[in-house]
Short mmCIF file of C-alpha atoms in Angstrom, two decimals:
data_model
loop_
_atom_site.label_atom_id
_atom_site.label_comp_id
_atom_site.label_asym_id
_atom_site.label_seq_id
_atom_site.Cartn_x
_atom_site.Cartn_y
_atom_site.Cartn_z
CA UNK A 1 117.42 22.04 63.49
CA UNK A 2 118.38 24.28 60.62
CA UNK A 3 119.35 23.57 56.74
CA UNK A 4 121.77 26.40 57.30
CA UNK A 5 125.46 25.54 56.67
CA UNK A 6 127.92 28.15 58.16
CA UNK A 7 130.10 27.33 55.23
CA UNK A 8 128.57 28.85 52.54
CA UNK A 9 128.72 32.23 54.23
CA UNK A 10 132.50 32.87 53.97
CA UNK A 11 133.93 36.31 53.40
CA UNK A 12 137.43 37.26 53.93
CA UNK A 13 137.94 39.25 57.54
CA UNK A 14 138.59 42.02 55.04
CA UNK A 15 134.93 42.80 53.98
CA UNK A 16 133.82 41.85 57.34
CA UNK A 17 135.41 44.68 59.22
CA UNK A 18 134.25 47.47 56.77
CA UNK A 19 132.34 50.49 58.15
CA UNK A 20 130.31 51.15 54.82
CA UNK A 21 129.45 54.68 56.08
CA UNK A 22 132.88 55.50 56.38
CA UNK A 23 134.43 53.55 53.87
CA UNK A 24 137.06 52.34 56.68
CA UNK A 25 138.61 48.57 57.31
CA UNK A 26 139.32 47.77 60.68
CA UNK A 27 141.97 45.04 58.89
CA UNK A 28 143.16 44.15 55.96
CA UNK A 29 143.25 40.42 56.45
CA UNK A 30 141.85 37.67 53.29
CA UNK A 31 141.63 35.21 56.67
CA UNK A 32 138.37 33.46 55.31
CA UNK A 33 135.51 33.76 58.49
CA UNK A 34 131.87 33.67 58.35
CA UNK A 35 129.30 36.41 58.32
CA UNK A 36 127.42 36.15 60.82
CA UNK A 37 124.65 38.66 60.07
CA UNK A 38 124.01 37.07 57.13
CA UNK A 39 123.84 33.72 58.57
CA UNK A 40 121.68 35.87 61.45
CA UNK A 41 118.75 37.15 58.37
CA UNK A 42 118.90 33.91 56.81
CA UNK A 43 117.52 32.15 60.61
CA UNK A 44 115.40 34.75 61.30
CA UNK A 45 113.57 34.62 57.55
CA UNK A 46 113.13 30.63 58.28
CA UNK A 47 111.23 31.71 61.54
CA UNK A 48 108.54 33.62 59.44
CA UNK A 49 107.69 37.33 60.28
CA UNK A 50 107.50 38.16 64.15
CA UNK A 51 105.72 40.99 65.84
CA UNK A 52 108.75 42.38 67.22
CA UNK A 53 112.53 43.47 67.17
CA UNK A 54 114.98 41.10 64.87
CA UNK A 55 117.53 39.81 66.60
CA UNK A 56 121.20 41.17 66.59
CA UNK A 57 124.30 39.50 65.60
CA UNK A 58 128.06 39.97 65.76
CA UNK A 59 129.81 40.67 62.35
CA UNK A 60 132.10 37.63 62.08
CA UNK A 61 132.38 33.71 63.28
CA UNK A 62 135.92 32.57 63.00
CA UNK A 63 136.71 29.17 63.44
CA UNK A 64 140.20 27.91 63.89
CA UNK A 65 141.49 24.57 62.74
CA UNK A 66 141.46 23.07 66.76
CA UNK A 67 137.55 23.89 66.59
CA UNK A 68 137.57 27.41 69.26
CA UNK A 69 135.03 29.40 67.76
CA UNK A 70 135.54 33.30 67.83
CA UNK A 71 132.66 35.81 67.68
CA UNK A 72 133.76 38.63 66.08
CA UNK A 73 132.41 42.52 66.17
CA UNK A 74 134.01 45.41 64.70
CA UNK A 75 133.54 49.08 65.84
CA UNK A 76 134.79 51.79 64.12
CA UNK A 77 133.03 54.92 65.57
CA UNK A 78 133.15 56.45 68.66
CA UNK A 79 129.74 55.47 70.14
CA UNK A 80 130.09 51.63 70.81
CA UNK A 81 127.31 50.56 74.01
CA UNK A 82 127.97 48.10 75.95
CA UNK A 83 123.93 47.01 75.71
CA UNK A 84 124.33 46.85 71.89
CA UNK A 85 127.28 44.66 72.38
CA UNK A 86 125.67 42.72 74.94
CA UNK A 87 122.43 42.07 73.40
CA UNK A 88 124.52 40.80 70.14
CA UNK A 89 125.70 38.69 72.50
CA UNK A 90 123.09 37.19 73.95
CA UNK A 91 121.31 36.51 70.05
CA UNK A 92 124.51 35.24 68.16
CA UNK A 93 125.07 32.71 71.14
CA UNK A 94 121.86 31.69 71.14
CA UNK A 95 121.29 31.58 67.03
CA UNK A 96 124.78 29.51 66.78
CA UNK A 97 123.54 27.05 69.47
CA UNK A 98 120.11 26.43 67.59
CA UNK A 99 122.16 25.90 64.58
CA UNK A 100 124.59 23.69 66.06
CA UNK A 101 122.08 21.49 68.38
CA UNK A 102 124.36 22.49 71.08
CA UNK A 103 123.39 23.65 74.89
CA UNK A 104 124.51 26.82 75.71
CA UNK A 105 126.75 25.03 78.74
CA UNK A 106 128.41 23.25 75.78
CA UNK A 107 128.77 25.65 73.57
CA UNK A 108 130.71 28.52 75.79
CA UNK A 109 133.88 25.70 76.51
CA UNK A 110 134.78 26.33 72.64
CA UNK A 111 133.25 29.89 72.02
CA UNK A 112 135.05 32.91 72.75
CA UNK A 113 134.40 36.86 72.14
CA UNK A 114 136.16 39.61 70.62
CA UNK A 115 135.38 43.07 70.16
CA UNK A 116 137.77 45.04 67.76
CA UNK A 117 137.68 49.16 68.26
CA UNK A 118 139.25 52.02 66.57
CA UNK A 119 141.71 53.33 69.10
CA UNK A 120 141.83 56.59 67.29
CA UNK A 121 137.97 56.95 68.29
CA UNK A 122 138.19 55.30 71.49
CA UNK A 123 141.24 55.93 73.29
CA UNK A 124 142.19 54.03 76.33
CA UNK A 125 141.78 57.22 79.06
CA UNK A 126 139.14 57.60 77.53
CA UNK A 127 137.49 54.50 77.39
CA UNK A 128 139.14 54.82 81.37
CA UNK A 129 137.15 57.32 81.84
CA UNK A 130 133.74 56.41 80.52
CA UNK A 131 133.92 52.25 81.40
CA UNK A 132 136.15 52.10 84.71
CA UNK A 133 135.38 53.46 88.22
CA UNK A 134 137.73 56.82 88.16
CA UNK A 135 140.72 56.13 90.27
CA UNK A 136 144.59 56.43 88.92
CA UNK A 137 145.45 53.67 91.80
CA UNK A 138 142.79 50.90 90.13
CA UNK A 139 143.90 51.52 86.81
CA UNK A 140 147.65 51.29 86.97
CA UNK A 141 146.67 48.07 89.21
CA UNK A 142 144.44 46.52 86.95
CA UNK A 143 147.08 47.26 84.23
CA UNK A 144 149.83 45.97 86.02
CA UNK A 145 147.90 42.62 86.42
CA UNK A 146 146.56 42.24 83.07
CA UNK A 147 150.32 42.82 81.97
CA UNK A 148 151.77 40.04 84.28
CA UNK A 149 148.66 37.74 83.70
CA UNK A 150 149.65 38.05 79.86
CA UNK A 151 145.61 39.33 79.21
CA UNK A 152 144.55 42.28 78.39
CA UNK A 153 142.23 44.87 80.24
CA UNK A 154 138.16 43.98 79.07
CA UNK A 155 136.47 47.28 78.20
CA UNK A 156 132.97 48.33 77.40
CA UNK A 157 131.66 45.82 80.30
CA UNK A 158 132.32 43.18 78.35
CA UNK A 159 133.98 41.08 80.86
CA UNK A 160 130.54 39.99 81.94
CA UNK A 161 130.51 37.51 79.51
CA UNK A 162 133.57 35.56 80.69
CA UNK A 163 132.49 32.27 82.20
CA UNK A 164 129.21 33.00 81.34
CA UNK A 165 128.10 32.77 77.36
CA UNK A 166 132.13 32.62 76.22
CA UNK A 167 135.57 31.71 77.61
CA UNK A 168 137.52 34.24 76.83
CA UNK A 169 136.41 37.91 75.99
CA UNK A 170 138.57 40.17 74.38
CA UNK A 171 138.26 43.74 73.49
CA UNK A 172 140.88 44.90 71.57
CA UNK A 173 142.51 47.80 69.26
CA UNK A 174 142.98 46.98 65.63
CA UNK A 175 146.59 46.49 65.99
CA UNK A 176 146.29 43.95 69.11
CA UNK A 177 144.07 42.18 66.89
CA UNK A 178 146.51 41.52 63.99
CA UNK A 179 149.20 40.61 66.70
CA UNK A 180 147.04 38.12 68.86
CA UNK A 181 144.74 36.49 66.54
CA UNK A 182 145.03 37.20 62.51
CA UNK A 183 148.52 37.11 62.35
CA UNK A 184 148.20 33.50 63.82
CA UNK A 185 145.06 32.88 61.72
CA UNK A 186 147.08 33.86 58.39
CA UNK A 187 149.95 31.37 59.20
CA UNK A 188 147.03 28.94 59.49
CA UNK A 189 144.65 29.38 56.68
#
């Protein structure tokens, strides 16, 4: 479908994660992944100009030596909305399927999500607070079982997405994502 090869748009997680306006790194990781919103503007230029609004993309497209591939997005501020998030989504799944020749149903067996968030912006009462119905009983509850499940809680309604573009969503703190993903990614690369 497209001449585009994901390849050539490597960048270490590193420059990936940086808020420019703050001059902040969400890590500090050379794990090699690709950039997605470049890969995102180069599709969209081979379309030709369109009357309307570009598409959006996540930051990052990991993908780890068993094939999973791992949309990435970085938030550093305070303000992260769950339709931003969503409707990145929505336009990186579907951009990566027309670039892979792949049906979405395909696609979402080997595609997972992960959103990484300051938690010094975004702390978990209050992301609680603002995400969660308000009730101290369904929160320790849904913490207890994400703890003995071995997940983690999905914030920012997120969870959506689960079953539905990607099989596993994740939304996580910078320091859950060293310790789940990069710190396995560095042994690997």
């Amino acid at each position: 479908m497209s001449s585009i090869v994901l390849e050539n748009y490597k960048k270490t997680m590193r420059d990936l994660s940086v808020d420019s306006t703050n001059k902040e790194y969400m890590t500090d990781s050379l794990v090699q992944a690709i950039d997605f919103d470049r890969v995102k503007d180069q599709f969209t230029s081979g379309i030709g100009y369109r009357d309307c609004k570009s598409p959006m993309s996540n930051d990052a497209l990991y993908i780890d030596s068993d094939g999973t591939h791992y949309f990435i997005e970085f938030k550093n501020g305070a303000n992260i909305t769950p339709h931003e998030l969503s409707q990145k989504n929505y336009d990186s799944t579907i951009i990566l399927a027309m670039l892979l020749s792949e049906k979405l149903e395909a696609l979402k067996d080997n595609l997972q999500y992960i959103l990484v968030y300051n938690e010094e912006k975004n702390t978990e009462e209050f992301l609680i607070k603002r995400y969660v119905q308000k009730s101290k009983e369904r929160d320790s509850i849904g913490k207890l079982f994400s703890k003995k499940a071995n997940t983690t809680f999905v914030f920012f309604q997120q969870d959506f997405f689960k079953g539905y573009l990607f099989s596993e969503v994740f939304t996580l703190n910078k320091k859950e994502f060293q310790e789940m993903f990069v710190s396995k990614w560095e042994r690997i690369d």
